[in-house]
Coordinates of C-alpha atoms in Angstrom, one line a residue:
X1087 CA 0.0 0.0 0.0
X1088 CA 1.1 3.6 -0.5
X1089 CA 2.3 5.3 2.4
X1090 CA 1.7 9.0 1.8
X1091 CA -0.2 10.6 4.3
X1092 CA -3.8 10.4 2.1
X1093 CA -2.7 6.9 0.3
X1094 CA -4.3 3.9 0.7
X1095 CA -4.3 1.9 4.0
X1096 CA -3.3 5.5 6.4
X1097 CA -5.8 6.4 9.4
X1098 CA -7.1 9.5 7.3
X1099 CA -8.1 7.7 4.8
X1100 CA -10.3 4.6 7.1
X1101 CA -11.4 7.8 8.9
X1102 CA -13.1 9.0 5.6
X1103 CA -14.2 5.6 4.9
X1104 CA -16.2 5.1 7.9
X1105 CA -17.5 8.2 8.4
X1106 CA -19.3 7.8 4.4
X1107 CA -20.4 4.3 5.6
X1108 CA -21.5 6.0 9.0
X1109 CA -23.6 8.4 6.5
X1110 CA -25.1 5.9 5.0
X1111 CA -26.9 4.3 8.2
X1112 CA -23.9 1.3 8.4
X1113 CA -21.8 0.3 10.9
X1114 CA -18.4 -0.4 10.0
X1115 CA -18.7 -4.3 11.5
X1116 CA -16.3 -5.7 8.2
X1117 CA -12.7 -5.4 8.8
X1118 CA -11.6 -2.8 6.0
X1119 CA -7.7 -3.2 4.9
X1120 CA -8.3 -4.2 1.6
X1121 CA -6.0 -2.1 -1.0
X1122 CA -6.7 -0.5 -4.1
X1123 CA -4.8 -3.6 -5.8
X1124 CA -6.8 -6.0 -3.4
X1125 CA -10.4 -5.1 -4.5
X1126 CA -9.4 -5.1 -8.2
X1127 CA -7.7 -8.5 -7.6
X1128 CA -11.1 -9.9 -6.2
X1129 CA -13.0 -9.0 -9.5
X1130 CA -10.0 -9.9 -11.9
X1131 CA -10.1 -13.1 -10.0
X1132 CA -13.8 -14.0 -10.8
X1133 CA -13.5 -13.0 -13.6
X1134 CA -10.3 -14.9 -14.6
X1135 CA -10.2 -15.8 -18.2
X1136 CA -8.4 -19.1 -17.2
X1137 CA -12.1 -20.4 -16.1
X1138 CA -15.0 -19.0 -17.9
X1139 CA -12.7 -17.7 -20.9
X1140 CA -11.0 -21.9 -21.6
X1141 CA -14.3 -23.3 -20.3
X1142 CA -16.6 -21.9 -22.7
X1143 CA -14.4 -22.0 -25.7
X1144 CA -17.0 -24.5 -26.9
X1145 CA -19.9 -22.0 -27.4
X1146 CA -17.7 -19.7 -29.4
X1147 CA -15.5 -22.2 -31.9
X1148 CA -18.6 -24.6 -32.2
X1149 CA -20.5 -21.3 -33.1
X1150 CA -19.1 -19.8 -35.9
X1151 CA -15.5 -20.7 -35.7
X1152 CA -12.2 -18.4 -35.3
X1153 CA -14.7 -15.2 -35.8
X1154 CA -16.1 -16.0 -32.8
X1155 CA -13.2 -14.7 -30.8
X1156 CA -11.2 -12.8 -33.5
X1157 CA -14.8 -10.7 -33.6
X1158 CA -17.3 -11.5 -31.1
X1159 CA -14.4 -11.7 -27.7
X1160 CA -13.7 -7.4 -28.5
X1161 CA -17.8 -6.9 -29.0
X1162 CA -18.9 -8.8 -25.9
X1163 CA -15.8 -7.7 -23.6
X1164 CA -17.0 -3.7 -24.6
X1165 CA -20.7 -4.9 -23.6
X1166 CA -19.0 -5.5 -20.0
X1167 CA -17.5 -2.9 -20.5
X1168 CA -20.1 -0.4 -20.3
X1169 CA -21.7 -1.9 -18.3
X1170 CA -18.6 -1.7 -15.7
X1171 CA -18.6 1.9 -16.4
X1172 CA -22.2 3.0 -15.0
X1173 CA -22.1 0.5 -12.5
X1174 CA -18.5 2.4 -11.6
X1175 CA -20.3 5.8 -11.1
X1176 CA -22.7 4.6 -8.8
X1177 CA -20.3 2.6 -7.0
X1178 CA -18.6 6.0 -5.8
X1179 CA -20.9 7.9 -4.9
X1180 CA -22.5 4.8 -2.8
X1181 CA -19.8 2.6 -1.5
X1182 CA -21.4 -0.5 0.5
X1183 CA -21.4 -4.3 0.4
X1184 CA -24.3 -5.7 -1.6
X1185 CA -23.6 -2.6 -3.7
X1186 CA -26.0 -2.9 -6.7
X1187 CA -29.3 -3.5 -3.9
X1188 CA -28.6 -0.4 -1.9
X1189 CA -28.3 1.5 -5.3
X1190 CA -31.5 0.1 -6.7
X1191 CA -33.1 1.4 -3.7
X1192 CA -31.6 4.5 -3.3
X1193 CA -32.1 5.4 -6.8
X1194 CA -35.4 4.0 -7.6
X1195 CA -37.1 2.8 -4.6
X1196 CA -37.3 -0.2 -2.0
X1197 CA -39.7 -2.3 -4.6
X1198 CA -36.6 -2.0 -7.2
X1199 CA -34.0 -2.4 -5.0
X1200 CA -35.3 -5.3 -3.9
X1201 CA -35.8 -7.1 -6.7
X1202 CA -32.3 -6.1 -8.2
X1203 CA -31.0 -8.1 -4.9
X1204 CA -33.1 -11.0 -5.5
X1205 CA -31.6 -11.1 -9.4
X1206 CA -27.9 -10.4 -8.2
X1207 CA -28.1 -12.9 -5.5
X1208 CA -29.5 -15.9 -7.6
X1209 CA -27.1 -14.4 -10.3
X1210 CA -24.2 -14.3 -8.0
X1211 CA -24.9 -18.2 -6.7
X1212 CA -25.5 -19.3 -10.0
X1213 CA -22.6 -18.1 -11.7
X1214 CA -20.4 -19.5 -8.6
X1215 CA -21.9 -22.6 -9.2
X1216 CA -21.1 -22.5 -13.1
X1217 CA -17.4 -21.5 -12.1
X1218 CA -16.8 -25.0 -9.9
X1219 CA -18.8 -27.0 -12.3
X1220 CA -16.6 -25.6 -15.0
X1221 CA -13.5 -26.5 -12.6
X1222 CA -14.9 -30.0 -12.2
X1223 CA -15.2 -30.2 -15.9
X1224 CA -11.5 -29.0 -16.6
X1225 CA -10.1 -31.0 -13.8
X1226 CA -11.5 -34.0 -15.2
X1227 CA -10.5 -33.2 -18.7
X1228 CA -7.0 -32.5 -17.6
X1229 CA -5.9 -34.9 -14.9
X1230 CA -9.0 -37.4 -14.6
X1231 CA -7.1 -40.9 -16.0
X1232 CA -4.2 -39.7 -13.8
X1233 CA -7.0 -39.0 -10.6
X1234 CA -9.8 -41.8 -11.3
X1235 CA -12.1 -39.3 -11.8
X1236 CA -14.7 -39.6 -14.2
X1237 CA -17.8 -36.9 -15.2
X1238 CA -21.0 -38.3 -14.0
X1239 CA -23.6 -36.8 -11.6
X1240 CA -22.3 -38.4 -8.4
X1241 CA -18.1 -37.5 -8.2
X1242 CA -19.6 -34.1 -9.5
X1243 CA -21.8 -33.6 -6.3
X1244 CA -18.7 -34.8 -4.1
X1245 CA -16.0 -32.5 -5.8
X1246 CA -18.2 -29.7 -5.8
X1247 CA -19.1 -30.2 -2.3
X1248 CA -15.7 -30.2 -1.3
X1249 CA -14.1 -27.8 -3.4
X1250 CA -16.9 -25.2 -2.5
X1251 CA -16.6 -26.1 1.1
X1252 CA -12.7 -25.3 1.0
X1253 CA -13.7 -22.2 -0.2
X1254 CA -16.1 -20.6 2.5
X1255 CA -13.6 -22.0 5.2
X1256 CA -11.0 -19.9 3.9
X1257 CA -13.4 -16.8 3.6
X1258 CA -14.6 -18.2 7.2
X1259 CA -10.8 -17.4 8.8
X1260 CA -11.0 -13.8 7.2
X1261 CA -10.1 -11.1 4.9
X1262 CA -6.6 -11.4 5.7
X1263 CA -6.4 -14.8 4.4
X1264 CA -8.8 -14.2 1.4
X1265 CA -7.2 -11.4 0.1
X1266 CA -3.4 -12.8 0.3
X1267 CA -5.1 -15.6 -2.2
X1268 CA -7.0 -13.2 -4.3
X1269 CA -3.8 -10.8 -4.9
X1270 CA -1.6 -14.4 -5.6
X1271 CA -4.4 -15.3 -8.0
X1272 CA -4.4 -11.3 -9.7
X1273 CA -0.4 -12.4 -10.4
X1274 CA -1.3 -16.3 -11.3
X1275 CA -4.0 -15.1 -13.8
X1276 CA -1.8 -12.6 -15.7
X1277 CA 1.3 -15.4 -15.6
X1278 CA -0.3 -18.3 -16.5
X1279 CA -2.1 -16.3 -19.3
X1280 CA 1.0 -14.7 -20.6
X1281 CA 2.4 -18.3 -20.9
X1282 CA -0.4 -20.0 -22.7
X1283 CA -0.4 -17.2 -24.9
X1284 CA 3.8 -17.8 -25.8
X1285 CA 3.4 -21.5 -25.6
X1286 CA 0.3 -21.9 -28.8
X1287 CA 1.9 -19.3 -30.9
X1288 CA 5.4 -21.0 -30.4
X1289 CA 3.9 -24.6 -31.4
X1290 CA 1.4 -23.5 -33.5
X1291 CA 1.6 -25.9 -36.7
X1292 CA 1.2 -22.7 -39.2
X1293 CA -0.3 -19.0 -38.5
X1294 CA -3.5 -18.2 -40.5
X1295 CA -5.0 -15.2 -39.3
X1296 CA -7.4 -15.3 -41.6
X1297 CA -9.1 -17.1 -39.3
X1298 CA -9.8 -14.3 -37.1
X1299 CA -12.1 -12.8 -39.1
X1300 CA -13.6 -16.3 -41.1
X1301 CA -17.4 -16.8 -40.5
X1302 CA -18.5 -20.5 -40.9
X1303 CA -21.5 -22.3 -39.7
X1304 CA -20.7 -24.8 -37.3
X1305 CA -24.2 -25.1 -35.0
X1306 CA -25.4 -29.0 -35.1
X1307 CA -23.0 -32.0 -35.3
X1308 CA -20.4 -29.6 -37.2
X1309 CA -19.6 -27.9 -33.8
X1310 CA -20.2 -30.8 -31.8
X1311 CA -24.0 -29.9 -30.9
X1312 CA -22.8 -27.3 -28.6
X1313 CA -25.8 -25.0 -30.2
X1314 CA -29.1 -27.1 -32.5
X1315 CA -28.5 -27.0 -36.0
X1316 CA -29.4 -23.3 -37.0
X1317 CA -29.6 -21.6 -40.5
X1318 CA -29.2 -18.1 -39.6
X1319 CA -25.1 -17.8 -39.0
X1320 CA -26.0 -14.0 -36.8
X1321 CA -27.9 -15.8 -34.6
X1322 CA -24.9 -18.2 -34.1
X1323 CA -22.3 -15.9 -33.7
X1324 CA -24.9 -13.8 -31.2
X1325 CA -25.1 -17.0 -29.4
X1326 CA -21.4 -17.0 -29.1
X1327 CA -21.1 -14.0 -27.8
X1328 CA -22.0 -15.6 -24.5
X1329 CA -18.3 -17.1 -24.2
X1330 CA -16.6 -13.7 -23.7
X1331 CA -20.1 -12.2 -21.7
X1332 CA -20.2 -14.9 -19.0
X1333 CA -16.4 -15.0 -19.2
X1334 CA -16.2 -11.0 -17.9
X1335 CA -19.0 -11.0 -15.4
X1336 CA -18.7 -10.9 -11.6
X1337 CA -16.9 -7.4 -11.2
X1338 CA -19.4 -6.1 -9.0
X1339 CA -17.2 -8.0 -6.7
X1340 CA -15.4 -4.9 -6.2
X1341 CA -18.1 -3.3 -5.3
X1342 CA -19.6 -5.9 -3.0
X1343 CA -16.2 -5.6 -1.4
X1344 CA -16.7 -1.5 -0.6
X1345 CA -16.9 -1.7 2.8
X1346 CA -13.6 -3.8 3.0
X1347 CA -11.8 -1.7 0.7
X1348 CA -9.6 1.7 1.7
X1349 CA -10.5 5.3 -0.2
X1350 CA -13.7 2.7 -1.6
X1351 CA -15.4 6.0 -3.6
X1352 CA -12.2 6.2 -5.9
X1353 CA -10.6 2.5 -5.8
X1354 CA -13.9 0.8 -6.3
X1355 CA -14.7 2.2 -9.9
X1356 CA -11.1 2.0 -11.0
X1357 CA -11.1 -1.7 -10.1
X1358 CA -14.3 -2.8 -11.5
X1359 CA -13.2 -1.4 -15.2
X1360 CA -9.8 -2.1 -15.0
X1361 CA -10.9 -5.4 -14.1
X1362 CA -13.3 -5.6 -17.1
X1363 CA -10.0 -3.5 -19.7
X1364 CA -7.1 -6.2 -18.7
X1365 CA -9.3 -9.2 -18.6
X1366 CA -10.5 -8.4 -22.2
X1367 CA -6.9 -7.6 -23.8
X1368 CA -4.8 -10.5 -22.2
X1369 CA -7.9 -12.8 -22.7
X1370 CA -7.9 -11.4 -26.2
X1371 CA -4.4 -12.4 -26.7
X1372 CA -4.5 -16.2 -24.8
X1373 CA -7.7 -16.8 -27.3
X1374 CA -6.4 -15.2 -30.5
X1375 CA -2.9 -17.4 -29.9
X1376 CA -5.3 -20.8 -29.3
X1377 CA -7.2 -20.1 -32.3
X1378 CA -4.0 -19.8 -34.2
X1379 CA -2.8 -22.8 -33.0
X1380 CA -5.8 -25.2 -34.5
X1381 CA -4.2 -27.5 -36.4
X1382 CA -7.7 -28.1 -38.2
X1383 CA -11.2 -25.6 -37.4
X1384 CA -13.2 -28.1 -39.1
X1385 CA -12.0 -31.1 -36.8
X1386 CA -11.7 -28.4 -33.9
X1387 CA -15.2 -27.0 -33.8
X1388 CA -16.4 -31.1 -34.1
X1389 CA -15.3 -31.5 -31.0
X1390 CA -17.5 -29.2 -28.8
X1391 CA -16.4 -28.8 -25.7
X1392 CA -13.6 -30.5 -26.0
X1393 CA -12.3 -28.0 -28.5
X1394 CA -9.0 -27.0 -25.5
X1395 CA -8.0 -29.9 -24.4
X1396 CA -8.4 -31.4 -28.0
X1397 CA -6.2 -28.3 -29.5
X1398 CA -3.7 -29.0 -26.3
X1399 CA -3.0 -32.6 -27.2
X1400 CA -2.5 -32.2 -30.5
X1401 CA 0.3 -28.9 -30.2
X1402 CA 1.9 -29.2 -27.0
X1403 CA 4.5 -31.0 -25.5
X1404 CA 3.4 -33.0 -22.7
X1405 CA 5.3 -31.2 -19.8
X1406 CA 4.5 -27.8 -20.5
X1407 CA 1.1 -28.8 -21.4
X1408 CA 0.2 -30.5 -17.9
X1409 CA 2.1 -27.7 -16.4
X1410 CA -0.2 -25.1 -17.7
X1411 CA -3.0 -27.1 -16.5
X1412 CA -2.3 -26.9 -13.4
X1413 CA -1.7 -23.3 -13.4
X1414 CA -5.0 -22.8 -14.8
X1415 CA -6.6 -25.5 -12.1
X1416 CA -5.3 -22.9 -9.6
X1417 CA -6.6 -20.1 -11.0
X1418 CA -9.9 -21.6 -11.5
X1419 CA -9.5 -22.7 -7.5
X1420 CA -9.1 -19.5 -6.9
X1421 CA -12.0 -17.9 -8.8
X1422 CA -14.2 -19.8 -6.7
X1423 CA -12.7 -18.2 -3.7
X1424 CA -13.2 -14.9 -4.8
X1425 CA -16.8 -15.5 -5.8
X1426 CA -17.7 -16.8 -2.6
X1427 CA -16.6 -13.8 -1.3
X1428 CA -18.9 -11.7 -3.2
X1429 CA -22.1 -14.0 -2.5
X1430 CA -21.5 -13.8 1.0
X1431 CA -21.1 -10.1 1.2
X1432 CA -24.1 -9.6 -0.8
X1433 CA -26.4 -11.7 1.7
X1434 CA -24.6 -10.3 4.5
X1435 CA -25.9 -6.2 3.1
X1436 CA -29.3 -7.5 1.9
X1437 CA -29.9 -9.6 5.2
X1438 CA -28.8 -6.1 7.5
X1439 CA -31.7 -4.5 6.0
X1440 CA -34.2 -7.5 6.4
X1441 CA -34.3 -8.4 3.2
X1442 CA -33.9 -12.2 4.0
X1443 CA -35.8 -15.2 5.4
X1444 CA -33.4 -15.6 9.0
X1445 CA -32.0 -12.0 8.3
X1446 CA -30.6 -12.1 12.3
X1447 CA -28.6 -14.6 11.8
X1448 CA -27.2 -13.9 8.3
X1449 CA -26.4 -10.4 8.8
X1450 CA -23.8 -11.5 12.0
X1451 CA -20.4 -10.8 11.7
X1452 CA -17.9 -13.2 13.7
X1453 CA -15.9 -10.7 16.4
X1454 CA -12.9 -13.2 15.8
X1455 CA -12.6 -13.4 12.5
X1456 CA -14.4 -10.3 10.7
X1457 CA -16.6 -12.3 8.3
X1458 CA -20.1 -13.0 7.9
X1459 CA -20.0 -16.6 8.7
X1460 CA -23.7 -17.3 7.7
X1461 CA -23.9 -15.8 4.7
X1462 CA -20.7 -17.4 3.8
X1463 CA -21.8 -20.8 4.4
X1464 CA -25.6 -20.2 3.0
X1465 CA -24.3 -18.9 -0.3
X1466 CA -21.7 -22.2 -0.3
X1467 CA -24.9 -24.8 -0.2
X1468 CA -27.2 -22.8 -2.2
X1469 CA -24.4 -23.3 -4.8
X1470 CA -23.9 -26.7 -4.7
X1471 CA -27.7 -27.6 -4.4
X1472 CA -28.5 -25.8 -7.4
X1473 CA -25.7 -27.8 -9.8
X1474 CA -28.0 -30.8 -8.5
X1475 CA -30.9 -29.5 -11.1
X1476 CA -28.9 -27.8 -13.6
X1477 CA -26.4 -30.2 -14.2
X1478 CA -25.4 -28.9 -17.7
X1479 CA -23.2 -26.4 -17.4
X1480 CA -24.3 -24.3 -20.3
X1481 CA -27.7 -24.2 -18.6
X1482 CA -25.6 -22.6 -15.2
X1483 CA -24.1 -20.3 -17.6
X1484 CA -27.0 -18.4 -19.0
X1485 CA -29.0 -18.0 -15.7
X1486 CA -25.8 -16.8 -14.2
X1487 CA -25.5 -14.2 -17.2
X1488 CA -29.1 -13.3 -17.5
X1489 CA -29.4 -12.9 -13.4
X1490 CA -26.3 -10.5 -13.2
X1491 CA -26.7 -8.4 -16.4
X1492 CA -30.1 -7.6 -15.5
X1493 CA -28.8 -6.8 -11.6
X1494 CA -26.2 -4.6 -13.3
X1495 CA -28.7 -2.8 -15.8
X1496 CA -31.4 -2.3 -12.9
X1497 CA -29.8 0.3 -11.3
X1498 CA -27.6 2.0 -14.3
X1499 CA -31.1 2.2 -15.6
X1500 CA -32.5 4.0 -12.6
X1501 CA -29.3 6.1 -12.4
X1502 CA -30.3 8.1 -15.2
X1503 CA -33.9 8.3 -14.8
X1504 CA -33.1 9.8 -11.0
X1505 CA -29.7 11.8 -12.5
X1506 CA -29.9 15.5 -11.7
X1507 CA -33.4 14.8 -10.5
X1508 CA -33.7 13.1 -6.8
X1509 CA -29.3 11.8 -7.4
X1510 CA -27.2 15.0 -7.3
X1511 CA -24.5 14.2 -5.3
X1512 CA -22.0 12.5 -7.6
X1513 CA -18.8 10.3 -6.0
X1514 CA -15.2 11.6 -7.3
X1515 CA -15.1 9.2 -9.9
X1516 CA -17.7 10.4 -12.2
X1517 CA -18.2 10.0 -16.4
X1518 CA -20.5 13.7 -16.1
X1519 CA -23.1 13.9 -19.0
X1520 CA -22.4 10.1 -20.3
X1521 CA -23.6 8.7 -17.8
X1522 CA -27.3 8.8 -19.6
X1523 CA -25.4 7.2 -23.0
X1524 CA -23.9 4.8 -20.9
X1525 CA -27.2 4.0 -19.0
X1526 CA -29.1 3.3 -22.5
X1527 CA -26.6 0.9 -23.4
X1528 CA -26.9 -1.0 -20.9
X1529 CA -30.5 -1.4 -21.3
X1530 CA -30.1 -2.4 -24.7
X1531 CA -27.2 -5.0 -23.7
X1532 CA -29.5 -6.2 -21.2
X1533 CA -32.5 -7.0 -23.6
X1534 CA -30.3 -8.9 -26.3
X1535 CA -28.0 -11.3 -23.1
X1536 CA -31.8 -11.7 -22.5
X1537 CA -32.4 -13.2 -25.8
X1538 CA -29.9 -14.8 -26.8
X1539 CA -29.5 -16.5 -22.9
X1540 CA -32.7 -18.5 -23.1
X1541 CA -32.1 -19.7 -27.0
X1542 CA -32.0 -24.2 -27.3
X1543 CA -30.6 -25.6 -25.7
X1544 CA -30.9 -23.3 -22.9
X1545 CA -34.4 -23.0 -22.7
X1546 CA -34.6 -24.0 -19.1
X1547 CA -33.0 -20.3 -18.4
X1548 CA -36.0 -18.9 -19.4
X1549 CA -37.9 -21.4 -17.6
X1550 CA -36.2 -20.5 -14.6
X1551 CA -36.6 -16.9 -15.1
X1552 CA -40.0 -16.5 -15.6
X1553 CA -41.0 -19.0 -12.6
X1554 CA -38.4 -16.4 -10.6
X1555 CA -40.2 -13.2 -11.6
X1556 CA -43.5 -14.8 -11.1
X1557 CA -42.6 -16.3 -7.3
X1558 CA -40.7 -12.9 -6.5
X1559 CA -44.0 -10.5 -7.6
X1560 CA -46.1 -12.9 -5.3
X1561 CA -43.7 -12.5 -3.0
X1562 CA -43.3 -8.8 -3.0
X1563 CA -47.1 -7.6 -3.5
X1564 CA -48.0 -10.7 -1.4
X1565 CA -45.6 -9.8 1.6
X1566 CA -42.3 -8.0 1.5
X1567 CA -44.2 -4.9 0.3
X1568 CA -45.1 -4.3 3.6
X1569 CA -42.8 -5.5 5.6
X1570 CA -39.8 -5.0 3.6
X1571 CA -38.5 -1.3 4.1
X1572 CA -35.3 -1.5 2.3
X1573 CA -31.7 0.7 3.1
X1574 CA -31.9 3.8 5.5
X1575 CA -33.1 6.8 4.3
X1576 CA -33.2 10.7 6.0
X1577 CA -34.6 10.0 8.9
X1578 CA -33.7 6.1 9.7
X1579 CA -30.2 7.4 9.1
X1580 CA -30.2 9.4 12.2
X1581 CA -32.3 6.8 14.1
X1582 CA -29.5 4.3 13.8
X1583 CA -26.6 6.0 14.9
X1584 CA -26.9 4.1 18.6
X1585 CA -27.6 1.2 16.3
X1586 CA -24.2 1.6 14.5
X1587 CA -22.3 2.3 18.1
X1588 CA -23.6 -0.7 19.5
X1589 CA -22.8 -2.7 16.1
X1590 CA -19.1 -2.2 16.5
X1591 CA -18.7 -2.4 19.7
X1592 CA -20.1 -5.8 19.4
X1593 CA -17.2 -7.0 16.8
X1594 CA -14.6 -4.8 19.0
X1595 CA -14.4 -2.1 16.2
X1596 CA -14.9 1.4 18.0
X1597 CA -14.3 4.3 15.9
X1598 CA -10.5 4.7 16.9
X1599 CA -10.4 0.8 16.8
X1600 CA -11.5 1.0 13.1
X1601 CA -8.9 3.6 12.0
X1602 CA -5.9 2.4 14.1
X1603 CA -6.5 -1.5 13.6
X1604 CA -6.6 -0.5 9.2
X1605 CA -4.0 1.9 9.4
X1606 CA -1.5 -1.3 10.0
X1607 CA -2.7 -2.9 7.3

């Protein structure tokens, strides 16, 4: 951390910090000493183009081919992109865990804000789920004759059970420990990467690229029936476009992380895009390399998702190749980690504002180990239980990237409509009068992931979505409409402050606690 009297990490800066939380009717129960470079970490981490970005290849070269990530990785990363950008603005002007909730509320009401923290929850447990099924998968494909492991229903439910547990026992024992992984896995992610990128250009059998920019049909058997047979090659290339979409998702970690994080109005936004900008160039390279490396596209896209570990065998020497596995099994390891994180501390910021069933207990924060334990383990089991139904892991995918994207559009959306209206206290990290261009965007990104999420054979996504919207409006009109009274506002802001004393002094974090205890950090 920087040491300059108003960098990161010194007593001035916590100081700040709380007294914004404070402002916002929150105690400061979380332990913050994460560094600028720590809450970007977390989001590069779950992002990590090792997992989603090798895992998903399938939907992309059984698409339409090379185009599919000489074209379509640049279009969908900028779709993140903006998306990163309005969520950014908010983010610093409104700094808390479960982020993209309190802004819903604050910018367009307790009914919207709490239905954008029913979509980002579901969206945030399903796309950890799709993370350690996509792990299982890899694992097996890389190491399973070596392991005994084989891909059926049962070893799945085992491994994930285990691997996900390992995770929330290390977010269990803290911060401290999570974010000494997290920052390792910033610097795995970018070396492992780097090296994947040298080693299929340095065994490629010819360079053709050509390729980049080559449209061909592979949907049906051609592409290994990663999408039905379809005649209309946009919509197949569209479909792609979920491979680098789902593969940049989950930087509202950053955010969700606010409360954790030091100078959070100015480090929060520049992690969430820079996040999103280095994710999509070195994944941009790492794929661009692979593609050039096919020794066939026909005989590639055949093999569906197999299309890595297929291209691996074929080009790379067996040493190198099983030690670049492993670097990426790491890396995906870690991704999990990070994303449990974020699940957490969203439950933990929706349950403080009794927005969940058992809200007392998952809103507690352990006074040993600065976590919230319940949420951590509740988001853990949620995960696993729902790879129990949706046991194809393209199904995971597009509920996870339906769920977020409209949990990141929700309140971008609102952002404008309240912008120099009822929202006229900006953060410092502000994009001034594009804020409204950036907001439309993102409505119409939302509306197309929407579409092309729920196409065969994903049609269970939009099973699952509408069965959502309808359970939550019976909810909500039902029930939480009158019970349910959403983030502090005026008022219950000045009502809490005995609240927020009592808070922590119960986790041994008075105010001069809070600054001297992050001021070592």
């Amino acid at each position: 951390m920087s040491q300059d009297a108003r960098g990161p990490g010194s007593p001035h800066d916590i100081s700040d910090d709380v007294k914004v939380l404070h402002s916002m009717g929150y105690a400061q129960e979380l332990l913050r000493r994460m560094s600028g470079f720590s809450n970007f970490a977390i989001s590069f981490s779950i992002i990590c183009i090792l997992s989603g970005g090798i895992n998903s290849l399938g939907q992309g070269i059984g698409g339409v081919g090379g185009a599919a990530i000489g074209i379509g990785w640049p279009l969908g990363c900028l779709v993140s992109l903006i998306f990163a950008l309005g969520m950014g603005q908010i983010a610093s002007a409104y700094p808390t865990a479960g982020g993209l909730y309190h802004w819903g509320s604050i910018l367009g009401g307790r009914a919207l804000g709490w239905f954008t923290a029913w979509f980002n929850l579901i969206g945030l447990i399903a796309v950890l789920a799709a993370i350690n099924v996509g792990t299982f998968l890899f694992v097996v494909g890389a190491f399973g004759p070596q392991l005994g492991l084989e891909a059926n229903a049962w070893t799945q439910f085992i491994f994930l059970a285990l691997l996900t547990g390992s995770h929330a026992l290390f977010n269990h024992l803290g911060i401290r420990v999570t974010t000494l992984l997290t920052d390792l896995s910033g610097y795995l992610i970018f070396l492992v990467a780097v090296a994947l990128t040298i080693a299929f250009l340095a065994y490629a059998p010819a360079i053709d690229v050509s390729r980049l920019w080559t449209f061909t049909n592979y949907s049906g058997p051609a592409g290994g029936d990663v999408w039905p047979q379809h005649s209309s090659l946009l919509m197949v290339f569209l479909l792609g476009l979920l491979l680098p979409i789902y593969t940049i998702t989950g930087f509202d970690a950053s955010a969700h992380t606010s409360e954790e994080t030091v100078q959070a109005s100015h480090n929060v936004p520049r992690s969430m895009v820079r996040s999103v900008v280095l994710s999509a160039v070195f994944g941009y390279a790492m794929l661009v390399a692979f593609v050039l490396a096919i020794p066939n596209m026909d005989e590639a896209a055949a093999q569906g998702w197999n299309v890595f570990f297929w291209t691996s065998d074929a080009v790379l020497p067996a040493g190198l190749k099983y030690t670049l596995y492993f670097g990426i099994a790491v890396s995906q390891y870690l991704c999990g980690l990070a994303t449990v994180t974020s699940v957490s501390r969203m439950i933990f910021a929706f349950a403080r504002d009794g927005g969940l069933p058992a809200s007392g207990t998952l809103r507690k924060v352990s006074p040993t180990f600065r976590t919230p334990v319940a949420a951590i383990w509740t988001g853990t089991v949620l995960a696993v239980l729902l790879t129990v139904y949706a046991d194809l892991y393209s199904i995971v995918v597009s509920v996870a990237v339906i769920f977020l994207f409209i949990s990141y559009g929700l309140p971008v959306a609102l952002g404008a409509w309240a912008y120099g209206r009822t929202w006229t206290q900006m953060g410092p990290w502000t994009l001034g009068g594009a804020y409204r261009l950036v907001a439309v965007l993102c409505v119409a990104a939302a509306v197309l992931i929407f579409i092309i999420g729920v196409q065969p054979p994903n049609e269970k996504a939009l099973y699952i979505t509408l069965a959502f919207l309808v359970i939550t409006a019976i909810v909500w009109f039902g029930l939480e409409n009158r019970r349910f009274q959403g983030p502090p506002i005026g008022d219950a802001i000045r009502r809490r402050q005995a609240e927020i004393a009592a808070a922590e002094q119960a986790v041994g974090e008075a105010a001069g606690t809070a600054v001297g205890e992050a001021g070592k950090a």
